[in-house]
Amino acid sequence: MDWPHTPLDYSPRTDAEMAAAAAAFEAAMESRRSVREFSDQPVPRTLIESAIRTASSAPSGAHMQPWTFVAVQNAGIKRTIRQAAEQEEFQSYEGGRMPEEWREALAPLGTDWNKPFLETAPWLVAVFAQSYGHREDGSRKTHYYVRESVGIACGFFISALHQMGLVTLTHTPSPMGFLGEVLGRPANEKAFILFPVGYPAQGATVPVLRRKSLDEVAVFLT
């Protein structure tokens, strides 16, 4: 079945208007930082819902939208997730599972296997990638470019949170199979990223980092 088409909702802007909009968004996103120190101040569910709706506006292969966002506020479930995540992280940091080169790369950030933010943050949002879907008759439906699509949606999610004044962290304990078990997800869904979401703790600090310059990340062929 072909999708019906409708005229594109597009309003042209002048070069000056586009430059101003670009500069404003660039400045806003430049201030975004990953945060590991969270306040337990409650966050309205409506804000999480809005961020997920924004994430779901991301492009996806064949418009399959192969993602599931599981938002957790329940303290008991958050505690279970923290315990399981710390078990995996302990094996990575202290059990020899993490290569020495990786540990050296993480050392300047001061991270370790302790993840208290998984309980402190008022929300945990686990994103799952759907490796395949199901048709109405129960048969399997192929999904295309799953990881690319889910990655883009996660970028939209991060941007939405930052724009509304919340902070987050892209937490990826490895392996993450425990998330599917704890949250009761079906076999076709694989954990992709776990986002703690909330407000920064009073006095929260972040590492002083240098982001690569445009010349270091881009090539222009004119």
CSV table of C-alpha atoms in Angstrom, one decimal:
chain,number,residue,atom,x,y,z
A,1,MET,CA,0.0,0.0,0.0
A,2,ASP,CA,1.4,3.4,-1.0
A,3,TRP,CA,1.5,6.1,1.6
A,4,PRO,CA,-0.8,9.1,0.8
A,5,HIS,CA,1.1,12.3,0.2
A,6,THR,CA,0.5,15.9,1.4
A,7,PRO,CA,2.2,19.2,0.7
A,8,LEU,CA,5.3,19.8,2.7
A,9,ASP,CA,4.8,22.2,5.6
A,10,TYR,CA,7.8,24.5,4.8
A,11,SER,CA,8.2,28.3,5.3
A,12,PRO,CA,11.2,29.8,3.5
A,13,ARG,CA,13.6,31.9,5.6
A,14,THR,CA,16.1,34.5,4.5
A,15,ASP,CA,19.8,33.7,4.8
A,16,ALA,CA,20.0,36.0,7.9
A,17,GLU,CA,17.1,34.2,9.6
A,18,MET,CA,18.7,30.8,8.9
A,19,ALA,CA,22.0,32.0,10.2
A,20,ALA,CA,20.4,33.3,13.4
A,21,ALA,CA,18.5,30.1,14.0
A,22,ALA,CA,21.6,28.0,13.3
A,23,ALA,CA,23.7,30.1,15.7
A,24,ALA,CA,21.0,29.9,18.5
A,25,PHE,CA,20.7,26.1,18.2
A,26,GLU,CA,24.5,25.6,18.0
A,27,ALA,CA,25.0,27.7,21.1
A,28,ALA,CA,22.2,25.8,23.0
A,29,MET,CA,23.6,22.4,22.1
A,30,GLU,CA,27.2,23.5,22.8
A,31,SER,CA,26.2,23.9,26.4
A,32,ARG,CA,24.9,20.3,26.6
A,33,ARG,CA,26.9,18.0,28.9
A,34,SER,CA,26.6,14.5,30.1
A,35,VAL,CA,25.8,14.5,33.8
A,36,ARG,CA,26.4,11.8,36.5
A,37,GLU,CA,25.3,13.8,39.5
A,38,PHE,CA,21.5,14.0,39.7
A,39,SER,CA,19.0,15.6,42.0
A,40,ASP,CA,16.1,13.5,43.2
A,41,GLN,CA,13.7,16.4,42.4
A,42,PRO,CA,10.6,15.0,40.6
A,43,VAL,CA,10.2,15.5,36.9
A,44,PRO,CA,6.7,15.7,35.5
A,45,ARG,CA,5.7,12.7,33.4
A,46,THR,CA,4.5,15.1,30.7
A,47,LEU,CA,8.0,16.2,30.0
A,48,ILE,CA,9.2,12.7,29.5
A,49,GLU,CA,6.3,12.0,27.2
A,50,SER,CA,7.2,15.1,25.2
A,51,ALA,CA,10.8,14.0,24.8
A,52,ILE,CA,9.7,10.6,23.7
A,53,ARG,CA,7.3,12.0,21.1
A,54,THR,CA,10.1,14.2,19.8
A,55,ALA,CA,12.4,11.2,19.6
A,56,SER,CA,9.8,9.3,17.7
A,57,SER,CA,9.7,12.1,15.0
A,58,ALA,CA,13.2,10.9,13.9
A,59,PRO,CA,13.6,9.4,10.4
A,60,SER,CA,13.8,5.6,10.2
A,61,GLY,CA,14.4,3.0,7.6
A,62,ALA,CA,11.2,2.5,5.6
A,63,HIS,CA,9.4,4.4,8.4
A,64,MET,CA,9.4,1.3,10.6
A,65,GLN,CA,10.2,3.3,13.7
A,66,PRO,CA,12.0,0.3,15.3
A,67,TRP,CA,12.3,1.6,18.8
A,68,THR,CA,10.7,1.2,22.2
A,69,PHE,CA,11.2,3.7,25.0
A,70,VAL,CA,10.5,2.3,28.5
A,71,ALA,CA,10.3,5.1,31.1
A,72,VAL,CA,10.8,3.9,34.7
A,73,GLN,CA,9.9,6.0,37.7
A,74,ASN,CA,9.2,3.0,40.1
A,75,ALA,CA,11.9,3.1,42.9
A,76,GLY,CA,12.0,-0.7,43.2
A,77,ILE,CA,12.6,-1.3,39.5
A,78,LYS,CA,15.3,1.4,39.4
A,79,ARG,CA,17.0,-0.3,42.4
A,80,THR,CA,16.9,-3.6,40.5
A,81,ILE,CA,18.4,-2.0,37.4
A,82,ARG,CA,21.1,-0.4,39.4
A,83,GLN,CA,22.1,-3.6,41.1
A,84,ALA,CA,22.2,-5.5,37.8
A,85,ALA,CA,24.1,-2.7,36.0
A,86,GLU,CA,26.7,-2.5,38.8
A,87,GLN,CA,27.3,-6.2,38.6
A,88,GLU,CA,28.1,-6.0,35.0
A,89,GLU,CA,30.1,-2.8,35.4
A,90,PHE,CA,32.1,-4.4,38.3
A,91,GLN,CA,33.1,-7.2,36.0
A,92,SER,CA,34.2,-4.7,33.4
A,93,TYR,CA,36.2,-2.4,35.6
A,94,GLU,CA,37.5,-4.9,38.2
A,95,GLY,CA,37.0,-8.3,36.7
A,96,GLY,CA,39.3,-7.9,33.7
A,97,ARG,CA,36.5,-7.7,31.1
A,98,MET,CA,37.5,-4.2,30.0
A,99,PRO,CA,40.7,-3.9,27.9
A,100,GLU,CA,43.4,-1.8,29.5
A,101,GLU,CA,43.3,0.7,26.7
A,102,TRP,CA,39.6,1.3,27.4
A,103,ARG,CA,40.2,1.8,31.1
A,104,GLU,CA,43.0,4.3,30.3
A,105,ALA,CA,40.6,6.2,28.0
A,106,LEU,CA,38.0,6.4,30.7
A,107,ALA,CA,40.4,7.3,33.5
A,108,PRO,CA,40.3,11.1,33.0
A,109,LEU,CA,36.5,11.1,33.4
A,110,GLY,CA,36.8,9.5,36.8
A,111,THR,CA,34.2,6.8,36.2
A,112,ASP,CA,34.0,3.5,38.0
A,113,TRP,CA,31.5,0.6,38.5
A,114,ASN,CA,29.4,2.5,41.1
A,115,LYS,CA,26.3,4.0,39.4
A,116,PRO,CA,24.2,5.7,42.2
A,117,PHE,CA,22.6,8.0,39.6
A,118,LEU,CA,20.5,5.0,38.4
A,119,GLU,CA,18.5,5.3,41.6
A,120,THR,CA,18.8,9.0,42.3
A,121,ALA,CA,17.6,10.3,38.9
A,122,PRO,CA,13.8,10.5,39.0
A,123,TRP,CA,13.4,8.7,35.7
A,124,LEU,CA,15.3,6.0,33.8
A,125,VAL,CA,14.5,5.7,30.2
A,126,ALA,CA,15.6,2.5,28.5
A,127,VAL,CA,15.7,2.5,24.7
A,128,PHE,CA,15.3,-0.8,22.9
A,129,ALA,CA,16.0,-1.5,19.3
A,130,GLN,CA,13.4,-3.7,17.6
A,131,SER,CA,15.4,-6.2,15.4
A,132,TYR,CA,12.1,-7.1,13.7
A,133,GLY,CA,8.4,-6.3,14.1
A,134,HIS,CA,5.1,-8.2,13.8
A,135,ARG,CA,2.2,-7.8,11.3
A,136,GLU,CA,-1.4,-7.8,12.5
A,137,ASP,CA,-1.6,-11.6,11.7
A,138,GLY,CA,1.4,-12.2,13.9
A,139,SER,CA,3.9,-12.9,11.1
A,140,ARG,CA,7.4,-11.4,11.3
A,141,LYS,CA,8.0,-8.0,9.6
A,142,THR,CA,11.5,-7.0,8.6
A,143,HIS,CA,13.0,-3.8,10.0
A,144,TYR,CA,15.6,-1.9,8.1
A,145,TYR,CA,18.6,0.1,9.3
A,146,VAL,CA,17.6,-0.5,12.9
A,147,ARG,CA,20.7,0.7,14.7
A,148,GLU,CA,21.0,3.8,12.5
A,149,SER,CA,17.3,4.6,13.1
A,150,VAL,CA,17.4,4.1,16.8
A,151,GLY,CA,20.6,6.1,17.1
A,152,ILE,CA,19.0,9.1,15.4
A,153,ALA,CA,16.0,8.8,17.6
A,154,CYS,CA,18.2,8.8,20.7
A,155,GLY,CA,19.9,12.0,19.4
A,156,PHE,CA,16.5,13.6,19.1
A,157,PHE,CA,15.7,12.5,22.6
A,158,ILE,CA,18.9,14.0,24.1
A,159,SER,CA,18.3,17.3,22.3
A,160,ALA,CA,14.7,17.5,23.5
A,161,LEU,CA,15.7,16.9,27.1
A,162,HIS,CA,18.4,19.6,26.8
A,163,GLN,CA,16.1,22.1,25.2
A,164,MET,CA,13.6,21.8,28.1
A,165,GLY,CA,16.2,22.1,30.8
A,166,LEU,CA,16.7,18.5,31.9
A,167,VAL,CA,20.0,16.6,31.9
A,168,THR,CA,20.9,13.0,31.0
A,169,LEU,CA,23.7,10.5,30.4
A,170,THR,CA,24.1,7.9,27.7
A,171,HIS,CA,24.7,4.9,30.0
A,172,THR,CA,25.6,1.7,28.2
A,173,PRO,CA,26.6,-1.0,30.7
A,174,SER,CA,27.9,-4.0,28.8
A,175,PRO,CA,26.3,-6.4,28.3
A,176,MET,CA,22.8,-5.0,28.7
A,177,GLY,CA,20.8,-8.1,28.4
A,178,PHE,CA,19.6,-7.7,32.0
A,179,LEU,CA,17.5,-4.7,30.9
A,180,GLY,CA,15.2,-6.8,28.7
A,181,GLU,CA,14.7,-9.3,31.5
A,182,VAL,CA,14.0,-6.7,34.3
A,183,LEU,CA,11.6,-4.7,32.1
A,184,GLY,CA,9.9,-7.7,30.5
A,185,ARG,CA,10.7,-6.9,26.9
A,186,PRO,CA,10.0,-9.4,24.1
A,187,ALA,CA,12.7,-11.3,22.3
A,188,ASN,CA,12.8,-8.9,19.3
A,189,GLU,CA,13.9,-6.0,21.4
A,190,LYS,CA,17.5,-5.4,22.4
A,191,ALA,CA,18.7,-2.8,24.9
A,192,PHE,CA,20.4,0.1,23.1
A,193,ILE,CA,20.9,2.9,25.7
A,194,LEU,CA,19.8,3.6,29.2
A,195,PHE,CA,19.2,7.2,30.0
A,196,PRO,CA,18.9,8.5,33.6
A,197,VAL,CA,16.9,11.7,33.3
A,198,GLY,CA,16.4,14.6,35.7
A,199,TYR,CA,17.8,17.8,37.1
A,200,PRO,CA,21.5,18.2,38.0
A,201,ALA,CA,22.4,17.9,41.7
A,202,GLN,CA,23.2,21.1,43.4
A,203,GLY,CA,26.9,21.7,42.9
A,204,ALA,CA,27.2,19.1,40.1
A,205,THR,CA,30.4,19.2,38.2
A,206,VAL,CA,31.5,18.0,34.7
A,207,PRO,CA,34.9,17.3,33.3
A,208,VAL,CA,36.6,20.2,31.4
A,209,LEU,CA,36.6,18.8,27.9
A,210,ARG,CA,37.8,20.1,24.6
A,211,ARG,CA,35.5,19.3,21.7
A,212,LYS,CA,37.1,18.8,18.3
A,213,SER,CA,37.1,21.8,15.9
A,214,LEU,CA,35.2,21.9,12.7
A,215,ASP,CA,38.4,21.3,10.8
A,216,GLU,CA,39.0,18.1,12.8
A,217,VAL,CA,35.6,16.6,12.1
A,218,ALA,CA,34.5,17.8,8.7
A,219,VAL,CA,35.8,17.8,5.1
A,220,PHE,CA,34.3,20.1,2.5
A,221,LEU,CA,34.8,19.3,-1.2
A,222,THR,CA,33.9,22.4,-3.2
